[in-house]
Short mmCIF file of C-alpha atoms in Angstrom, two decimals:
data_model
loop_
_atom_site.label_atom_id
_atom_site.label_comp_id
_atom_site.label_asym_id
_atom_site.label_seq_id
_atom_site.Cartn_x
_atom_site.Cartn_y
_atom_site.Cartn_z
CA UNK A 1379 2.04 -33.25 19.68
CA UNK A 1380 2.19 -30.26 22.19
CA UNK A 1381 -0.65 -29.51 24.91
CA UNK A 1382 -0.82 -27.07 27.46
CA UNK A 1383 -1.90 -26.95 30.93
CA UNK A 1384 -5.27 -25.71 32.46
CA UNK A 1385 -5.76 -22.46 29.99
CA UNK A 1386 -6.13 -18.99 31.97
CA UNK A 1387 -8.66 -17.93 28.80
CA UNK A 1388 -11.90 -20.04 27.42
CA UNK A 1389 -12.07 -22.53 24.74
CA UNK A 1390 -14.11 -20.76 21.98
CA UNK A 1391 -13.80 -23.59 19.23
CA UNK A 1392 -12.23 -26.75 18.97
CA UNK A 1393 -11.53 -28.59 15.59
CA UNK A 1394 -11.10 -32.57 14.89
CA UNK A 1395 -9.57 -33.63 11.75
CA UNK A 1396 -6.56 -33.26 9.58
CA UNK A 1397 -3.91 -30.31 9.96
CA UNK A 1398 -0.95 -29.60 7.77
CA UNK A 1399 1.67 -27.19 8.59
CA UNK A 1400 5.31 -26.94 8.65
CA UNK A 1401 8.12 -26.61 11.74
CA UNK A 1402 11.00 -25.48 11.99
CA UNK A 1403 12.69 -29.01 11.80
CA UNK A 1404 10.14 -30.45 8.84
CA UNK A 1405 9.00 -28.88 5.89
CA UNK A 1406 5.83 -31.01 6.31
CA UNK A 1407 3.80 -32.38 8.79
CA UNK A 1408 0.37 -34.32 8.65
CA UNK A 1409 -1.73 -34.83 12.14
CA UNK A 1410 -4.49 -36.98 11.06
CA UNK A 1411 -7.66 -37.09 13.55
CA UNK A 1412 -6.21 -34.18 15.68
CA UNK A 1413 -7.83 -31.80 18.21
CA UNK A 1414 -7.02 -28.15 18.32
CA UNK A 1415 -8.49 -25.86 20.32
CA UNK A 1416 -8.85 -21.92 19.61
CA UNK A 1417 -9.39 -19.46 23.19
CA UNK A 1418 -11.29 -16.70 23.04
CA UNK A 1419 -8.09 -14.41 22.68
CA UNK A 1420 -7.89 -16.33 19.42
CA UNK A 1421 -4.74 -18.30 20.03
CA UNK A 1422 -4.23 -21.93 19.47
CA UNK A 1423 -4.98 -23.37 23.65
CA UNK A 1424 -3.89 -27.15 22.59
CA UNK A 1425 -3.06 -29.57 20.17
CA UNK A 1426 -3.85 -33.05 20.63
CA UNK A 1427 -5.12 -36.42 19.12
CA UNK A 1428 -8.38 -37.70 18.58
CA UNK A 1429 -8.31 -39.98 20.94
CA UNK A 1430 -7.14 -37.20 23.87
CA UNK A 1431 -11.00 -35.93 22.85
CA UNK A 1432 -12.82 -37.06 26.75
CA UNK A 1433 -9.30 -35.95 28.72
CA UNK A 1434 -9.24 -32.81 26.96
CA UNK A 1435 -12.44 -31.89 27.41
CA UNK A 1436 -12.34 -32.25 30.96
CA UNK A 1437 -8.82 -30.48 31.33
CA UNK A 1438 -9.82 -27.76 28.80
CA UNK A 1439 -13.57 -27.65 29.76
CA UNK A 1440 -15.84 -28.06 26.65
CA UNK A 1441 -18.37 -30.09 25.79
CA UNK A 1442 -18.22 -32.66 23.20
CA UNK A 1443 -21.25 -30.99 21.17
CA UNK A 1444 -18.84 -28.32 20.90
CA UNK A 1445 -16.53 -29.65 18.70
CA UNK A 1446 -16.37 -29.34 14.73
CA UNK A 1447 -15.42 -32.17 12.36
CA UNK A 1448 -13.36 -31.82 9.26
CA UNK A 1449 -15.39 -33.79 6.25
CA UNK A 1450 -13.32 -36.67 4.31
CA UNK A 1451 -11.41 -34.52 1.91
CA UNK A 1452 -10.79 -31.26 4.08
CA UNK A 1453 -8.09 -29.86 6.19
CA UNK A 1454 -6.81 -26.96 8.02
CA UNK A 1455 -3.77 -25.80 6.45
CA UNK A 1456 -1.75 -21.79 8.11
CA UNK A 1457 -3.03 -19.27 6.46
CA UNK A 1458 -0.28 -18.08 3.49
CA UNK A 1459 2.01 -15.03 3.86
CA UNK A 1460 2.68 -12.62 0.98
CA UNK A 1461 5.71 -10.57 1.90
CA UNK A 1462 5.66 -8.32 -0.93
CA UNK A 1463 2.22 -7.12 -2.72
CA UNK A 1464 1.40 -3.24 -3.96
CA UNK A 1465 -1.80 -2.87 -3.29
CA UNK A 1466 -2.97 0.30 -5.74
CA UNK A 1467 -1.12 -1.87 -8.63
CA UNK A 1468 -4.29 -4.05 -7.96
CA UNK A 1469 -6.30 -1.68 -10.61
CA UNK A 1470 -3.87 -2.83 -13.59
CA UNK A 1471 -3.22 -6.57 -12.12
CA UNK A 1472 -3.14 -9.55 -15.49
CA UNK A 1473 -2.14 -6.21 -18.12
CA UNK A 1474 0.79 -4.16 -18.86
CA UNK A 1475 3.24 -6.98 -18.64
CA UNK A 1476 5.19 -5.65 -21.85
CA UNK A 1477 8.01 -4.09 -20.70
CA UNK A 1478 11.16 -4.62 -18.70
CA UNK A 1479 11.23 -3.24 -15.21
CA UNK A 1480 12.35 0.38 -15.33
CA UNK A 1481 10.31 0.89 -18.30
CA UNK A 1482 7.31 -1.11 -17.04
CA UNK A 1483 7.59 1.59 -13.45
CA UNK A 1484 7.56 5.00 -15.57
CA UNK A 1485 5.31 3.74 -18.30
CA UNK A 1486 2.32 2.15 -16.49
CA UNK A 1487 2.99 2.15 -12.42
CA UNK A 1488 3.94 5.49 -11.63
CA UNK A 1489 0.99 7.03 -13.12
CA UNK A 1490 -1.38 5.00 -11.87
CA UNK A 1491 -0.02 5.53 -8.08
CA UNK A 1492 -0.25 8.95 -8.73
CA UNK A 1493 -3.93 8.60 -8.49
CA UNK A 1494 -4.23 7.36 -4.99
CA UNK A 1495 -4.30 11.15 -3.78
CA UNK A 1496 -8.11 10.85 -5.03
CA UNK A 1497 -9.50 8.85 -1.92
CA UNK A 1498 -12.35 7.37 -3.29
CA UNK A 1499 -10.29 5.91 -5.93
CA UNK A 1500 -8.30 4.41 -3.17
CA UNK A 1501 -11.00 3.05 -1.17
CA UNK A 1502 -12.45 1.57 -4.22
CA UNK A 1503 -8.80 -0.45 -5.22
CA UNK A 1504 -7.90 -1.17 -1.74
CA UNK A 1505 -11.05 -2.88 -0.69
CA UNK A 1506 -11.28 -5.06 -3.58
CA UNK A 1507 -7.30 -6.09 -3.00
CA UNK A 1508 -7.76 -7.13 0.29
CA UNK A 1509 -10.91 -8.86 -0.45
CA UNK A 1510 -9.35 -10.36 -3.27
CA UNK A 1511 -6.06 -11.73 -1.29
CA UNK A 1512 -8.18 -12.99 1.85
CA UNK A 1513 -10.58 -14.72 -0.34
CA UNK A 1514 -7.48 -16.62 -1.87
CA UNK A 1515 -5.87 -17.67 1.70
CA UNK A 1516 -3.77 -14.52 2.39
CA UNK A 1517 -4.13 -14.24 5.93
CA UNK A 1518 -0.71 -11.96 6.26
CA UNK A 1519 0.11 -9.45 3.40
CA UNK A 1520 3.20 -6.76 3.47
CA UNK A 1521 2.03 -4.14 1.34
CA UNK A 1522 3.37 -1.10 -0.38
CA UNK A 1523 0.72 1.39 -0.91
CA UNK A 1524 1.93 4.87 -2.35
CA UNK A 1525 3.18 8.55 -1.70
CA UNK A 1526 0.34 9.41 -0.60
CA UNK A 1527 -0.23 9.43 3.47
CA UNK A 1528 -3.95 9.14 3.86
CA UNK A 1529 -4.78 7.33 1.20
CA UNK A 1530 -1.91 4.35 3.39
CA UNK A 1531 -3.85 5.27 6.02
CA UNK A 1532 -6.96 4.25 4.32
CA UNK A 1533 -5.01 0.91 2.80
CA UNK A 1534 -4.60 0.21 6.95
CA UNK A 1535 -8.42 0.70 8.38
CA UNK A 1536 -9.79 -1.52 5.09
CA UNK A 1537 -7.44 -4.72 6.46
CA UNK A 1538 -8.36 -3.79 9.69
CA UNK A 1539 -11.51 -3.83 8.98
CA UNK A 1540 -11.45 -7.56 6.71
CA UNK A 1541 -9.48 -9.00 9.89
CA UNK A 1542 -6.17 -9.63 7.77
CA UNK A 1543 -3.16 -9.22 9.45
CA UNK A 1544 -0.54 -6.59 7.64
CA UNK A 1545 1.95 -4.69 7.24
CA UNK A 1546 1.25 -1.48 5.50
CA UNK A 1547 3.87 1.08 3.65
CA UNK A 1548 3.53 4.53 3.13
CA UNK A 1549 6.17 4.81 -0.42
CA UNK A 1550 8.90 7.02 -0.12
CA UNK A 1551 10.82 8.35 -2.78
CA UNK A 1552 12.30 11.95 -3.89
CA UNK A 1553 13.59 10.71 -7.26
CA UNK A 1554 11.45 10.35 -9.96
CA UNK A 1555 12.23 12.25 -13.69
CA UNK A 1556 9.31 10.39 -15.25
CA UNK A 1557 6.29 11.48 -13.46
CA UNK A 1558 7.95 14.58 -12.00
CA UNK A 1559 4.58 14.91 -10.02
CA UNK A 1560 4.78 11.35 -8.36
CA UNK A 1561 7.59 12.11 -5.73
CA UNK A 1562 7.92 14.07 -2.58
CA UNK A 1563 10.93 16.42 -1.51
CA UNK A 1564 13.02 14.95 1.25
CA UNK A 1565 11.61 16.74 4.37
CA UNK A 1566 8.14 15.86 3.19
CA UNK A 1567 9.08 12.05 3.16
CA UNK A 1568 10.56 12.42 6.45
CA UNK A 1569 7.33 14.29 7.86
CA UNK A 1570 4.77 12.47 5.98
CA UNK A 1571 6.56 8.96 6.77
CA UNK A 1572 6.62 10.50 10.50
CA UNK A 1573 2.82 11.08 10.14
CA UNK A 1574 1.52 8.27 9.05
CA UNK A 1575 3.68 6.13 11.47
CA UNK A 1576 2.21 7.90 14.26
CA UNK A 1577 -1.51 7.72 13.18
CA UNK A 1578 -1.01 4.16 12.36
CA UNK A 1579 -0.33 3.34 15.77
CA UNK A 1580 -2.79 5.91 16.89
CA UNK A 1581 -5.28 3.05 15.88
CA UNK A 1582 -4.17 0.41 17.83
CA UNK A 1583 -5.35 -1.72 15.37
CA UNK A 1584 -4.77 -5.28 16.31
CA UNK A 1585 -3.20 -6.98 13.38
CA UNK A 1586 -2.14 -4.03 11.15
CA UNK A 1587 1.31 -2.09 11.55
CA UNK A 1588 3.38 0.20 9.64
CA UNK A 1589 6.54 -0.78 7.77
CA UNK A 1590 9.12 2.08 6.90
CA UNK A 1591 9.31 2.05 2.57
CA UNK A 1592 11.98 3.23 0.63
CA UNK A 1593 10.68 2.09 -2.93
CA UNK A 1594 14.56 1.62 -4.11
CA UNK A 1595 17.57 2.96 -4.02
CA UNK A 1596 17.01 4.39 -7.94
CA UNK A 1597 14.08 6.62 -6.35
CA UNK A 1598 15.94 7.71 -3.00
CA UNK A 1599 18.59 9.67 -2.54
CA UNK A 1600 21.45 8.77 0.20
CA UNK A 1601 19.86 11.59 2.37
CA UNK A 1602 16.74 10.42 2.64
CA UNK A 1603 17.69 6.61 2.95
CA UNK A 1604 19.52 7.76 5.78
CA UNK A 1605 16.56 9.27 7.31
CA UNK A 1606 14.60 6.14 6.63
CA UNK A 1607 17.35 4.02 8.69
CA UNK A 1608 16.65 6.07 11.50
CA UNK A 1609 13.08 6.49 11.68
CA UNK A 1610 12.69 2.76 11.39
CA UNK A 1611 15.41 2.22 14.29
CA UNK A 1612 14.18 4.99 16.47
CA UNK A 1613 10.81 3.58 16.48
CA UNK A 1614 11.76 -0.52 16.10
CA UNK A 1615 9.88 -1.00 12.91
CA UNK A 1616 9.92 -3.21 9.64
CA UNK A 1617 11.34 -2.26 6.55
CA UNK A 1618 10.56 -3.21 3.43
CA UNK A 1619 12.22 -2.67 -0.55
CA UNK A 1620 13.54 -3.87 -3.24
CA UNK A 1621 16.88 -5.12 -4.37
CA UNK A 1622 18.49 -6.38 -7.10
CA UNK A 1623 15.37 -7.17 -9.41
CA UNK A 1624 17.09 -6.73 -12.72
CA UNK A 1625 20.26 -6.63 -14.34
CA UNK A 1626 20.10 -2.62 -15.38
CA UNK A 1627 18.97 -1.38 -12.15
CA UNK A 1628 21.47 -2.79 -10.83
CA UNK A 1629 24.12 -0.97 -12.98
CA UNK A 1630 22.57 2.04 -12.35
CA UNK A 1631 22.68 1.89 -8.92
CA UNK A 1632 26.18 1.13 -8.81
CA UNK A 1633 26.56 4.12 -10.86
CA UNK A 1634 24.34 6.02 -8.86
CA UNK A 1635 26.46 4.68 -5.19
CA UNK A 1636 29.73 4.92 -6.57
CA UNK A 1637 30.58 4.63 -2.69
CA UNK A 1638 28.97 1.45 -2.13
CA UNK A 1639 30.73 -2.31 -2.64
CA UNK A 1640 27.08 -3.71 -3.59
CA UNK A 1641 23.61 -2.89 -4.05
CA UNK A 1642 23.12 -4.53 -0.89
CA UNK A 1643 25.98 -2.85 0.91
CA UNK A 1644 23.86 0.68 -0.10
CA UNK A 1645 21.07 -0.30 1.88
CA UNK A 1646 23.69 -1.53 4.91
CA UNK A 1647 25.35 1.85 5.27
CA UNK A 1648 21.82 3.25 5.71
CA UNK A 1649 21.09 1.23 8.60
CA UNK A 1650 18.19 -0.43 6.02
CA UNK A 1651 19.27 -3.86 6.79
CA UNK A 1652 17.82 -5.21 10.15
CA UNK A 1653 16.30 -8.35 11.84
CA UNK A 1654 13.03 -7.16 10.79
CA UNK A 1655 13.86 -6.12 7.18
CA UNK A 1656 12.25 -7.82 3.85
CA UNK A 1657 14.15 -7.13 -0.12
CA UNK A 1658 11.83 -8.08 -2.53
CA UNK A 1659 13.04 -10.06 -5.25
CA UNK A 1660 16.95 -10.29 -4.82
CA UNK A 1661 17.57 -12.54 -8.26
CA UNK A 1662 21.25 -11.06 -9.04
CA UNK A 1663 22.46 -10.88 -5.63
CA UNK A 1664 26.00 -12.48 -5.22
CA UNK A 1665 27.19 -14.91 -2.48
CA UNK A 1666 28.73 -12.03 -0.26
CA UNK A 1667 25.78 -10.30 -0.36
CA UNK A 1668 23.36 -12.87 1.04
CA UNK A 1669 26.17 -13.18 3.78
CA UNK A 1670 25.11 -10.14 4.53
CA UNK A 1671 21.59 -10.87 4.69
CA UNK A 1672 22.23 -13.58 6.81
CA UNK A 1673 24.70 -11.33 9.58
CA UNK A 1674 22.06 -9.01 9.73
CA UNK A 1675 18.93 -11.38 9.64
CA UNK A 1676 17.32 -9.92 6.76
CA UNK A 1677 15.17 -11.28 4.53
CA UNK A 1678 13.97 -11.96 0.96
CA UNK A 1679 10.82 -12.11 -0.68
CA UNK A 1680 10.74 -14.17 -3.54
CA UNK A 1681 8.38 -13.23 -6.33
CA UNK A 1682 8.32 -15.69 -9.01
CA UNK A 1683 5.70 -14.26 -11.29
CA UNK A 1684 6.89 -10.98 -11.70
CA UNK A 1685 10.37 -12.31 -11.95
CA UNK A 1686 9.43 -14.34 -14.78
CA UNK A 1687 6.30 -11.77 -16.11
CA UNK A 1688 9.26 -8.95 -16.34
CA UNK A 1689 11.47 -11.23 -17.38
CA UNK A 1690 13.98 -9.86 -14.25
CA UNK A 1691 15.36 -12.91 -13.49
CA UNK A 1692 15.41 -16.17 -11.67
CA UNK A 1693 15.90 -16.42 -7.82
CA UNK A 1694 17.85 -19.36 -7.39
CA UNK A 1695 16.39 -20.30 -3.67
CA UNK A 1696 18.24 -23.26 -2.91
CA UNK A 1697 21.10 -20.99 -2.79
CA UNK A 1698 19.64 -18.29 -0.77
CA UNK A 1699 18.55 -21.71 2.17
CA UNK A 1700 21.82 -22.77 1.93
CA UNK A 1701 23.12 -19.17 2.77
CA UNK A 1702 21.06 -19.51 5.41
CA UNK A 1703 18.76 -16.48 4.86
CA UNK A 1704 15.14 -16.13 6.22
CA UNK A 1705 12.70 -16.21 2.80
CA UNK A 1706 9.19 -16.23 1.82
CA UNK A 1707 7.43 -15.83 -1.06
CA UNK A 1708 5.36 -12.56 -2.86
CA UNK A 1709 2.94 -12.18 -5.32
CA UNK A 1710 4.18 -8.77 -6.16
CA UNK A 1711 1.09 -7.57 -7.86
CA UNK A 1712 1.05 -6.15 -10.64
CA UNK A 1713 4.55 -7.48 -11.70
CA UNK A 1714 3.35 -10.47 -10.99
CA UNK A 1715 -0.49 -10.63 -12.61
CA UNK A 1716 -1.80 -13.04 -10.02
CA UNK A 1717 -2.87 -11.88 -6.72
CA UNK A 1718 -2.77 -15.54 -5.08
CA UNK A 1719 -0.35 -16.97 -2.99
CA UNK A 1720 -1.19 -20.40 -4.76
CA UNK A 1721 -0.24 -19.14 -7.80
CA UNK A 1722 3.35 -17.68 -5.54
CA UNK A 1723 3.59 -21.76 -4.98
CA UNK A 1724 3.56 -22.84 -8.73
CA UNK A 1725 6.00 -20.23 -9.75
CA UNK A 1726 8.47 -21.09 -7.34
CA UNK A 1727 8.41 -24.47 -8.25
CA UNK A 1728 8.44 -23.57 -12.22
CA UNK A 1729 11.14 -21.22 -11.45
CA UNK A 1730 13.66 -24.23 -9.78
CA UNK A 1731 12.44 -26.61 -12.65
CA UNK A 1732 13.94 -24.08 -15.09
CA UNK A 1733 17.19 -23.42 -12.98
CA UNK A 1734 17.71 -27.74 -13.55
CA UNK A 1735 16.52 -27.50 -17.57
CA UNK A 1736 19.66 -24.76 -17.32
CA UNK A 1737 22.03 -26.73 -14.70
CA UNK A 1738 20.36 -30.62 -14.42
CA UNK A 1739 23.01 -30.42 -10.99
CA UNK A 1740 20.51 -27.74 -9.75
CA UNK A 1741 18.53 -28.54 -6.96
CA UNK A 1742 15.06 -28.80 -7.06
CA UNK A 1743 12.91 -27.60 -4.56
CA UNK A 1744 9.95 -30.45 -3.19
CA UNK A 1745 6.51 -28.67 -3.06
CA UNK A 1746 6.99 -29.67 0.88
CA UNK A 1747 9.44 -26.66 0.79
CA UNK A 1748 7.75 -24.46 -1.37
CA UNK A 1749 4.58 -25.04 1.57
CA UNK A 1750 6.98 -24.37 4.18
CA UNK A 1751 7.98 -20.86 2.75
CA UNK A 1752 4.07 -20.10 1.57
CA UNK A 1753 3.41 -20.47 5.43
CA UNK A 1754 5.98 -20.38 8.23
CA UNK A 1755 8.78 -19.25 5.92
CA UNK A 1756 6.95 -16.14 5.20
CA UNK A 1757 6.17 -15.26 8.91
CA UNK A 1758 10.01 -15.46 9.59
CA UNK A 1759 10.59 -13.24 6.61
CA UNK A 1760 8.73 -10.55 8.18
CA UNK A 1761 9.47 -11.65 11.75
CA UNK A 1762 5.79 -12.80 13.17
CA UNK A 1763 6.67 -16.73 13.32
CA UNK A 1764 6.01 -15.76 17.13
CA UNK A 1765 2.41 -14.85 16.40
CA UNK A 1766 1.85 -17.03 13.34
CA UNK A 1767 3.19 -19.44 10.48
CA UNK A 1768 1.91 -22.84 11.62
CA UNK A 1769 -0.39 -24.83 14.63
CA UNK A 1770 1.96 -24.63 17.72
CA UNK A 1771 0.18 -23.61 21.21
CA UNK A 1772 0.60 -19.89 22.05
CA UNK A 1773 0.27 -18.96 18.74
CA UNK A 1774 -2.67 -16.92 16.31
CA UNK A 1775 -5.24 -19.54 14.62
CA UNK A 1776 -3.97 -18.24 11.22
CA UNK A 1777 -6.01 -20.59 9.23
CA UNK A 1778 -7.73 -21.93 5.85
CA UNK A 1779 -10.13 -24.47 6.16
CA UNK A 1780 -9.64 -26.28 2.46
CA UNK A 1781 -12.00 -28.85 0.96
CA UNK A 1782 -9.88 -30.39 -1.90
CA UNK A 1783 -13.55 -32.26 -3.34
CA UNK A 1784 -15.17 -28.77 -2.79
CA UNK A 1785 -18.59 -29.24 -4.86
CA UNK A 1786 -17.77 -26.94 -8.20
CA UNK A 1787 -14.30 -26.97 -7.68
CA UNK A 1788 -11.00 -27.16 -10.13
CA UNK A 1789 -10.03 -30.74 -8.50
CA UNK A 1790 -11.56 -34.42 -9.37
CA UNK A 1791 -11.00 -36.54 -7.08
CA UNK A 1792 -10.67 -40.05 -8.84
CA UNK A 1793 -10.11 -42.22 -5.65
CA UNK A 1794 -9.66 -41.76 -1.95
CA UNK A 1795 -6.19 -40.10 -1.52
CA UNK A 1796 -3.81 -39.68 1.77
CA UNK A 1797 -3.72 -36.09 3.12
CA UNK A 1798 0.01 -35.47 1.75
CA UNK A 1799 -1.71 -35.93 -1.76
CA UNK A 1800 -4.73 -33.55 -1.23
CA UNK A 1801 -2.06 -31.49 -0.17
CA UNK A 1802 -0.05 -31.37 -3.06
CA UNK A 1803 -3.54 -31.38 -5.64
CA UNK A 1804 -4.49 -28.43 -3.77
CA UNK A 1805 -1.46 -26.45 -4.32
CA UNK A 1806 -1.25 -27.69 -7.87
CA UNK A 1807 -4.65 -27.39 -8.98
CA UNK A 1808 -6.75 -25.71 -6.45
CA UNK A 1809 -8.06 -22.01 -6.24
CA UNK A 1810 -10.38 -20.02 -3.81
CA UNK A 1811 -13.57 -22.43 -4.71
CA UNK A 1812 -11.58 -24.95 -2.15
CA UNK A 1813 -11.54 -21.88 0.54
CA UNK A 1814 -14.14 -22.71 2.71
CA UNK A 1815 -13.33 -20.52 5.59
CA UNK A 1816 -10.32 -18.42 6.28
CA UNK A 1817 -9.27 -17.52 9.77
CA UNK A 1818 -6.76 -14.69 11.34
CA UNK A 1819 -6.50 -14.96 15.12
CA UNK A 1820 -9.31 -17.23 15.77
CA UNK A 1821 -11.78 -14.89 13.89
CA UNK A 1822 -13.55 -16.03 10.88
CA UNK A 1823 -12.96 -13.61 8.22
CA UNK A 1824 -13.68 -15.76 4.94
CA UNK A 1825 -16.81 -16.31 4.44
CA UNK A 1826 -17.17 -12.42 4.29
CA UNK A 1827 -19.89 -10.95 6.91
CA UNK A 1828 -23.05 -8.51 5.63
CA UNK A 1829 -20.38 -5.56 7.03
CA UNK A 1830 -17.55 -6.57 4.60
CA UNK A 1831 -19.84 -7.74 1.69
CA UNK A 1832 -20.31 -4.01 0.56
#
C-alpha cells in the first residue's frame, strides 16, 4: 500500500476499514482494516494498514479520536463515472422506449429539448437529475444538455452547486428537418458554443467544465464539425458524441459523407477525435475503426440500457479491451430508462452474457471488470484518472460509503460474507438505500445539506 511523506496540507478525516477499488494492473482490489486519510484540499494524504494507525498518526498528525470506523458490512468503494447522460431527457426517463433510434430522437427527444429555452423548466429537470445521479453514487457525470446556452449554463451552477464533478455540453447541431425549430444556424453554434465556453470558465467552478458537443454527424454539417474541431483544439477541451449507435444511422451517414472511409473516419477529418474525446455507444464499429480510437486515444462510452432499450445493438467490449481502447460505461438517460450507474453494471454484464448465448467462444466479462470500468475505467474515458477513479495518494476522495446490510435495504444478508462478496451483492442487488454517504473531493455531498434539500 502507498504512503506519503510529512503532508504540506492538514489531515481533515481519516477512515479505518475496508476499501475496494481497481488499478491499473487489477481489476479488483480489497484492503481490509486500512487507513486513509483525506487533507483539507480534499485529496487522498495516505493509505495505509490498520496496524500503521499510532505511526501514522504521529507522521500525519491526528489524533486517534479522530478517526472513523467502517461498521461490519460497509466499505468505501470510488465513486462511479457516467460518461454519457442527457440531462433534460431526465423529464421522460422509464417512457417512450417504443421506437428505434432515429424515430425515438424526432418523435419524443427533440421536442422535449426544445423546451429547455424556458429556464424554470430547466432548473426544475436539472436539479432533480443531478440529485437523482449523486444520490445513486455518480460522483462524475458527462452530460449533454441542449441548444440552448443558458439554460447549459444553468445545467453547470446546479452540479456545482450538489458538489458533483462534470462535464457539461452545450448541443450543437444545424440539421434537424423534424423539429425545424430545435436547431441553430452554423454561426450561431459557433458563437453560442464560444459563449458558453467562456462563461463556463468564467466560474471557475472547481469540479465542473465544458465539453465541446456535436450531437452527431446526422445533425451537423461538415462545416460546422469543422468548427467544432477547432474550438475544442484551440481551447484544449473534451469532446463528446455519438457514433455508430445503430445500423441505419450508420447508412445514412455514409450517405451523407460520401468522402469519408467510416463513420469514425468523419469525425477524424474534423479533428473530433483526440486524447480527451468520448463516442457514446460505438456497437457497429469495425476493427479498423477502434484502431483508430486507439492511435488517437479516444474513447467509448458504453451504454448498455439504451443499447438494448432501443434495441441499437450490442457493444461487444471484450473486443473494444483487446483493441486496446480507453472505455467506460453510460447510463444514457433516457435511451437508457435508468439513471444509475448500478443499473450501467448489470447491463454490461447482461449484454456479454447474450454475446456467449450467440457465440458460447465469446468472452465473458467478470463483474471485477465491469467494477473496474464503473470506476477507474470511466475516469480514463474522459481523461481525469489523474484526479480520480480509485484510492491512490494525490488523488480526489471520490467516494461512496456503502453498507451492503443497510437497515431497509434490497440485500439479506444470510451469513457473514468476505468483502469480494458484499462487493459483488451490492452491484447485483443493491440500490441508493445502501448509499450512506457519497463524497467528491473530500466533501460530503450525499447525505444532501438543508441548501441542496430544496
Amino acid at each position: 500500500m502507498a504512503n506519503s511523506n510529512r503532508p504540506s496540507t492538514a489531515i481533515a478525516h481519516i477512515y479505518r476499514g475496508t476499501f475496494v477499488h481497481a488499478t491499473e494492473q487489477t481489476a479488483l482490489q480489497i484492503l481490509e482494516d486500512a487507513l486513509l486519510g483525506v487533507d483539507t484540499e480534499g485529496k487522498i494524504a495516505f493509505i495505509g494498514k490498520g496496524e500503521e494507525l499510532d505511526k501514522l498518526s504521529q507522521t500525519f498528525g491526528f489524533s486517534l479520536s479522530e478517526v472513523t470506523q467502517l461498521a461490519q458490512h460497509e466499505f468505501f468503494m470510488p465513486g462511479m463515472v457516467d460518461t454519457h447522460i442527457h440531462a433534460p431527457q431526465y423529464s421522460y426517463a422509464g417512457t417512450a422506449l417504443d421506437m428505434p433510434l432515429l424515430q425515438w430522437l424526432n418523435t419524443y427527444t427533440f421536442p422535449v429539448e426544445s423546451r429547455f429555452k424556458d429556464l424554470k423548466f430547466a432548473q426544475e429537470v436539472y436539479t432533480q437529475v443531478v440529485r437523482r445521479t449523486l444520490r445513486n453514487g455518480t460522483t462524475t457525470a458527462c452530460y449533454f444538455a441542449t441548444i440552448h446556452t443558458d439554460a447549459s449554463l444553468l445545467l453547470g451552477q446546479i452540479t456545482n452547486d450538489f458538489g458533483q464533478r462534470a462535464l457539461v455540453g452545450k448541443v450543437c447541431m444545424d440539421r434537424n428537418n423534424s423539429v425545424k425549430h430545435y436547431k441553430e444556424t452554423i454561426q450561431e453554434s459557433q458563437e453560442e458554443t464560444c459563449r458558453f465556453i467562456a462563461e463556463l470558465l468564467d466560474k471557475k467552478y472547481p469540479l465542473v467544465k465544458p465539453v465541446v458537443t456535436p450531437r452527431f454527424a446526422l445533425s451537423c454539417t461538415g462545416a460546422l464539425l469543422g468548427q467544432l474541431g477547432a474550438i475544442a483544439k484551440n481551447n484544449n477541451l473534451h469532446i463528446q458524441s455519438h457514433i455508430s449507435e445503430n445500423m441505419e444511422e450508420v447508412k445514412l451517414v455514409k450517405e451523407l459523407f460520401p468522402e469519408s472511409e467510416s463513420y469514425t473516419d468523419v469525425y477524424h477529418k474534423y479533428n473530433l477525435l483526440t486524447d480527451k474525446t468520448v463516442m457514446a455507444h460505438g456497437c457497429h464499429l469495425s476493427d479498423e475503426e477502434l484502431n483508430l480510437f486507439r492511435e488517437t486515444g479516444a474513447s467509448l462510452s458504453h451504454c448498455p440500457n439504451s443499447n438494448i432499450s432501443l434495441c441499437s445493438g450490442l457493444l461487444n467490449v471484450s473486443n473494444v479491451l483487446k483493441h486496446k481502447v480507453k472505455l467506460g460505461l453510460g447510463t444514457d438517460v433516457a435511451g437508457g430508462y435508468s439513471a444509475s450507474m448500478l443499473d450501467a453494471v448489470r447491463r454490461t454484464l447482461d449484454t456479454c452474457k447474450f454475446l456467449t448465448i450467440q457465440d458460447p467462444e465469446h468472452h465473458t466479462l467478470p463483474f471485477e471488470e465491469v467494477f473496474r470500468l464503473a470506476t477507474l475505467g470511466g475516469s480514463q474515458a474522459l481523461s481525469l484518472d489523474n484526479q480520480t477513479g480509485n484510492f491512490e495518494v494525490g488523488k480526489d476522495f471520490d467516494a461512496l460509503r456503502v453498507n451492503v446490510a443497510a437497515p431497509g435495504g434490497p440485500i439479506d444478508l444470510i451469513q457473514h460474507e468476505e468483502p469480494k462478496i458484499l462487493l459483488e451483492k451490492f452491484l447485483n442487488l443493491g440500490d441508493d438505500r445502501n448509499i450512506m454517504e457519497v463524497y467528491v473531493a473530500g466533501r460530503r455531498v450525499v447525505p444532501f445539506t438543508e441548501q441542496t434539500a430544496e
